[in-house]
């Protein structure tokens, strides 16, 4: 069809052949083959040249449209390959939103404004399900590499240690570091729902030789701090969740023997990693401001 359009545009087989770099015979053969496929004449002779029949004009018009669409598709594909455009579905959990997700998305928007991001909180029951199904491109999760489902890859983002949250007048508040076993006899304020984050706390306490006595609980870190400040108990809070958001009546102290640490990963499908926009977002998450807190 492109050969036909060249013949119609130039007005002769010879001129079209010169323009395309073909021989006149090759051009004539391609036009003849196209006429056989169309079942009708596409050109008619006029003097030393040719002009299109009604069918020829129709095909030439559609060829022009197809050529424009192909050019647009090639441009769009080049933009996608370069990471200038694309769409990403991202799932995250609340406490990494301000410290990790927000700066990464701000950088992505700044450097690649054509990439659209569908952002939503993960389902705490099964945070990887959407990624496995292909409904999400990336999920930020607390998970062990050994517990990674087939077909998924975990990209390490940060290690987030838990801090002891103590009432300001608590005897242990004067220490810089608290042994986890020193909290064994205390009433505890829960701050995590059942799942991998709570498992980190319970596992560390078990290693220290006790099971925490939860007297109150909240899945909201600000509320948990309020309970601690009121003197209802002590607790453990992840560092990034309380960065810059410490309650005035709460003292936060490092924990040791052992130090509970939740490991935060970005989960992606193995088959999806070549996507430029996804690669760019992963880099932005790994380099996000505040990701690796100082001690």
Coordinates of C-alpha atoms in Angstrom, one line a residue:
X1 CA 0.0 0.0 0.0
X2 CA 2.9 2.3 0.6
X3 CA 4.2 1.6 -2.9
X4 CA 0.7 2.4 -4.3
X5 CA 0.7 5.7 -2.4
X6 CA 4.2 6.5 -3.8
X7 CA 3.0 5.9 -7.3
X8 CA -0.1 8.0 -6.9
X9 CA 1.9 10.8 -5.2
X10 CA 4.6 10.9 -7.9
X11 CA 2.3 10.3 -10.8
X12 CA 4.3 7.5 -12.4
X13 CA 5.8 4.1 -11.7
X14 CA 9.3 5.3 -12.8
X15 CA 9.3 8.3 -10.4
X16 CA 7.9 6.1 -7.5
X17 CA 10.7 3.5 -8.2
X18 CA 13.4 6.2 -8.1
X19 CA 11.9 7.6 -4.8
X20 CA 11.7 4.2 -3.1
X21 CA 15.0 2.9 -4.5
X22 CA 13.2 0.0 -6.3
X23 CA 13.3 -0.9 -10.0
X24 CA 10.2 0.1 -12.0
X25 CA 9.5 -3.6 -12.6
X26 CA 9.4 -4.3 -8.9
X27 CA 7.0 -1.4 -8.3
X28 CA 4.8 -2.6 -11.1
X29 CA 4.8 -6.2 -9.7
X30 CA 3.8 -4.9 -6.2
X31 CA 1.0 -2.8 -7.6
X32 CA -0.3 -5.8 -9.7
X33 CA -0.2 -8.0 -6.6
X34 CA -2.2 -5.4 -4.6
X35 CA -4.8 -5.2 -7.5
X36 CA -5.2 -9.0 -7.4
X37 CA -5.8 -8.9 -3.6
X38 CA -8.2 -5.9 -4.0
X39 CA -10.0 -7.6 -6.9
X40 CA -10.1 -4.4 -8.9
X41 CA -7.9 -1.9 -10.8
X42 CA -6.1 0.6 -8.7
X43 CA -4.4 2.7 -11.4
X44 CA -5.2 3.8 -14.9
X45 CA -2.8 5.1 -17.5
X46 CA -3.0 8.8 -18.5
X47 CA -0.4 9.7 -21.2
X48 CA 3.0 8.7 -19.8
X49 CA 1.8 8.6 -16.3
X50 CA -0.9 7.0 -14.1
X51 CA -3.7 8.2 -11.9
X52 CA -5.7 6.3 -9.3
X53 CA -9.0 4.8 -9.8
X54 CA -11.7 5.3 -7.1
X55 CA -10.5 2.2 -5.4
X56 CA -6.9 3.4 -5.7
X57 CA -7.7 6.7 -4.1
X58 CA -9.6 4.9 -1.3
X59 CA -6.6 2.7 -0.4
X60 CA -4.2 5.7 -0.7
X61 CA -6.3 7.6 1.8
X62 CA -6.3 4.7 4.3
X63 CA -2.6 4.2 3.8
X64 CA -2.0 7.9 4.8
X65 CA -4.1 7.3 8.0
X66 CA -2.3 4.1 8.8
X67 CA 1.1 5.7 8.3
X68 CA 0.2 8.5 10.7
X69 CA -1.1 6.0 13.3
X70 CA 2.1 4.0 12.9
X71 CA 4.3 7.1 13.4
X72 CA 2.3 8.0 16.5
X73 CA 2.6 4.4 17.8
X74 CA 6.4 4.4 17.2
X75 CA 6.7 7.7 19.1
X76 CA 4.5 6.5 22.0
X77 CA 6.6 3.2 22.1
X78 CA 9.8 5.2 22.2
X79 CA 8.5 7.3 25.1
X80 CA 7.4 4.1 27.0
X81 CA 10.8 2.5 26.4
X82 CA 12.6 5.6 27.7
X83 CA 10.4 5.8 30.8
X84 CA 8.9 9.1 29.8
X85 CA 5.3 7.7 29.9
X86 CA 3.6 4.7 31.4
X87 CA 1.2 3.7 34.1
X88 CA 2.1 2.1 37.4
X89 CA -0.2 0.6 40.1
X90 CA 1.5 0.9 43.5
X91 CA 0.3 -0.5 46.8
X92 CA 1.8 0.6 50.2
X93 CA 1.1 0.5 53.9
X94 CA 0.4 3.6 56.0
X95 CA 3.6 4.2 57.9
X96 CA 5.9 4.2 54.9
X97 CA 3.7 6.8 53.1
X98 CA 5.2 10.1 54.4
X99 CA 8.8 8.9 54.7
X100 CA 9.2 6.6 51.8
X101 CA 6.4 6.8 49.2
X102 CA 5.8 10.6 49.2
X103 CA 9.4 11.6 48.3
X104 CA 9.8 8.8 45.8
X105 CA 6.6 9.8 44.0
X106 CA 7.6 13.5 44.1
X107 CA 10.9 12.7 42.4
X108 CA 9.1 10.5 39.8
X109 CA 6.7 13.3 39.0
X110 CA 9.5 15.8 38.8
X111 CA 11.7 13.8 36.5
X112 CA 9.1 11.8 34.6
X113 CA 5.8 13.8 34.6
X114 CA 4.3 11.6 31.9
X115 CA 4.2 8.5 34.1
X116 CA 0.8 8.0 35.8
X117 CA 0.7 6.3 39.3
X118 CA -2.4 4.6 40.7
X119 CA -1.7 4.7 44.4
X120 CA -3.6 2.8 47.1
X121 CA -3.2 1.2 50.5
X122 CA -2.6 -2.5 50.5
X123 CA -5.0 -5.1 51.8
X124 CA -3.4 -6.2 55.0
X125 CA -4.8 -9.7 54.6
X126 CA -2.7 -10.5 51.5
X127 CA -0.6 -7.6 50.3
X128 CA 1.0 -9.5 47.5
X129 CA -2.1 -10.9 45.9
X130 CA -2.6 -7.8 43.6
X131 CA 1.0 -8.0 42.4
X132 CA 0.7 -11.8 41.8
X133 CA -2.6 -11.2 39.8
X134 CA -1.1 -8.3 37.8
X135 CA -3.5 -5.8 39.3
X136 CA -0.6 -3.9 40.9
X137 CA 2.9 -3.4 39.6
X138 CA 4.6 -2.9 42.9
X139 CA 3.7 -3.4 46.6
X140 CA 5.7 -2.2 49.6
X141 CA 5.6 -4.9 52.2
X142 CA 7.3 -6.2 55.3
X143 CA 8.4 -9.7 54.4
X144 CA 11.2 -12.2 54.5
X145 CA 13.0 -13.2 51.3
X146 CA 12.5 -16.8 52.3
X147 CA 8.8 -16.3 52.2
X148 CA 8.6 -14.9 48.7
X149 CA 5.9 -16.6 46.4
X150 CA 7.2 -17.9 43.1
X151 CA 7.2 -15.4 40.3
X152 CA 7.8 -12.4 42.6
X153 CA 11.0 -10.6 43.4
X154 CA 11.7 -8.6 46.6
X155 CA 13.8 -5.4 46.3
X156 CA 15.2 -4.4 49.7
X157 CA 14.4 -0.8 50.6
X158 CA 15.3 -0.4 54.3
X159 CA 15.6 -2.0 57.7
X160 CA 13.2 -0.3 60.1
X161 CA 14.1 -0.9 63.8
X162 CA 11.4 -0.7 66.5
X163 CA 11.9 1.8 69.3
X164 CA 10.7 1.4 72.9
X165 CA 7.9 3.9 73.6
X166 CA 7.9 4.8 77.3
X167 CA 5.9 7.4 79.4
X168 CA 8.2 10.4 80.0
X169 CA 8.3 9.6 83.7
X170 CA 9.1 5.9 83.3
X171 CA 12.2 4.7 85.2
X172 CA 13.7 3.3 82.0
X173 CA 13.3 6.7 80.2
X174 CA 16.6 7.9 81.6
X175 CA 18.5 5.2 79.6
X176 CA 19.7 5.7 76.1
X177 CA 19.2 2.0 75.2
X178 CA 16.8 -0.4 76.7
X179 CA 17.2 -4.2 76.9
X180 CA 14.0 -5.8 75.6
X181 CA 13.9 -8.1 78.6
X182 CA 13.5 -5.1 80.9
X183 CA 10.0 -4.6 79.4
X184 CA 8.9 -8.1 80.2
X185 CA 6.9 -7.2 83.3
X186 CA 5.3 -4.1 81.9
X187 CA 1.8 -3.7 80.6
X188 CA 2.0 -3.3 76.8
X189 CA 0.2 -1.1 74.3
X190 CA -0.2 -2.9 71.0
X191 CA 0.4 -0.9 67.8
X192 CA 0.4 -3.5 65.1
X193 CA -2.5 -5.7 63.7
X194 CA -1.9 -9.4 63.2
X195 CA 0.6 -9.9 60.5
X196 CA 4.3 -9.7 59.7
X197 CA 5.0 -6.5 61.7
X198 CA 3.4 -8.0 64.8
X199 CA 5.4 -11.2 64.2
X200 CA 8.6 -9.2 64.4
X201 CA 7.7 -7.9 67.8
X202 CA 6.5 -11.2 69.1
X203 CA 9.5 -13.0 67.8
X204 CA 11.9 -10.6 69.4
X205 CA 10.1 -10.8 72.7
X206 CA 10.2 -14.6 72.5
X207 CA 14.0 -14.4 72.0
X208 CA 14.2 -12.2 75.1
X209 CA 12.3 -14.8 77.1
X210 CA 8.8 -13.4 77.5
X211 CA 5.5 -12.8 75.8
X212 CA 4.2 -9.2 76.0
X213 CA 1.1 -8.6 78.1
X214 CA -1.1 -6.4 75.9
X215 CA -3.5 -4.3 78.0
X216 CA -4.6 -2.0 75.2
X217 CA -4.1 -1.8 71.5
X218 CA -4.5 0.5 68.5
X219 CA -3.5 0.0 64.9
X220 CA -2.8 3.7 64.8
X221 CA 0.6 4.8 65.9
X222 CA -0.5 8.2 67.1
X223 CA -3.2 6.7 69.3
X224 CA -0.8 4.1 70.6
X225 CA 1.6 7.0 71.6
X226 CA -1.4 8.6 73.4
X227 CA -2.0 5.5 75.5
X228 CA 1.7 5.3 76.4
X229 CA 1.8 9.0 77.3
X230 CA -1.2 8.5 79.6
X231 CA 0.8 5.9 81.5
X232 CA -1.3 2.9 80.4
X233 CA 1.8 0.9 79.3
X234 CA 4.8 0.7 77.1
X235 CA 5.2 -0.4 73.5
X236 CA 7.3 -0.8 70.4
X237 CA 7.0 1.6 67.5
X238 CA 8.8 1.5 64.1
X239 CA 11.3 4.3 63.7
X240 CA 10.0 5.6 60.4
X241 CA 6.4 5.7 61.8
X242 CA 7.4 8.1 64.6
X243 CA 10.1 10.2 62.8
X244 CA 9.1 13.8 63.5
X245 CA 5.8 12.7 65.0
X246 CA 6.7 11.9 68.7
X247 CA 4.1 12.6 71.3
X248 CA 5.3 15.2 73.9
X249 CA 4.6 12.7 76.7
X250 CA 6.5 9.8 75.2
X251 CA 10.2 9.0 75.3
X252 CA 11.6 6.8 72.5
X253 CA 14.6 4.7 73.2
X254 CA 16.7 2.2 71.1
X255 CA 16.1 -1.5 72.0
X256 CA 18.7 -4.3 72.2
X257 CA 19.1 -8.0 73.0
X258 CA 17.5 -8.3 70.5
X259 CA 16.7 -5.3 68.5
X260 CA 13.4 -5.9 66.7
X261 CA 13.7 -4.8 63.0
X262 CA 11.1 -5.1 60.3
X263 CA 12.6 -5.4 56.8
X264 CA 10.7 -3.4 54.2
X265 CA 10.8 -4.6 50.6
X266 CA 9.2 -3.6 47.3
X267 CA 7.6 -6.6 45.7
X268 CA 7.4 -6.8 41.9
X269 CA 6.7 -9.6 39.4
X270 CA 9.8 -11.1 37.9
X271 CA 8.4 -10.6 34.4
X272 CA 7.7 -6.9 35.1
X273 CA 11.1 -5.7 36.1
X274 CA 12.2 -4.6 32.6
X275 CA 9.5 -1.8 32.5
X276 CA 11.4 1.5 32.5
X277 CA 8.8 3.4 34.6
X278 CA 8.9 0.6 37.2
X279 CA 12.7 0.6 37.3
X280 CA 12.7 4.4 37.8
X281 CA 10.2 4.2 40.6
X282 CA 12.3 1.4 42.3
X283 CA 15.4 3.6 42.2
X284 CA 13.4 6.6 43.6
X285 CA 12.2 4.4 46.5
X286 CA 15.6 3.1 47.3
X287 CA 17.1 6.6 47.3
X288 CA 14.1 8.4 49.0
X289 CA 15.0 11.0 51.6
X290 CA 14.7 9.6 55.1
X291 CA 14.7 6.0 54.1
X292 CA 17.8 5.2 56.1
X293 CA 17.4 6.9 59.4
X294 CA 20.4 7.8 61.5
X295 CA 20.9 6.6 65.0

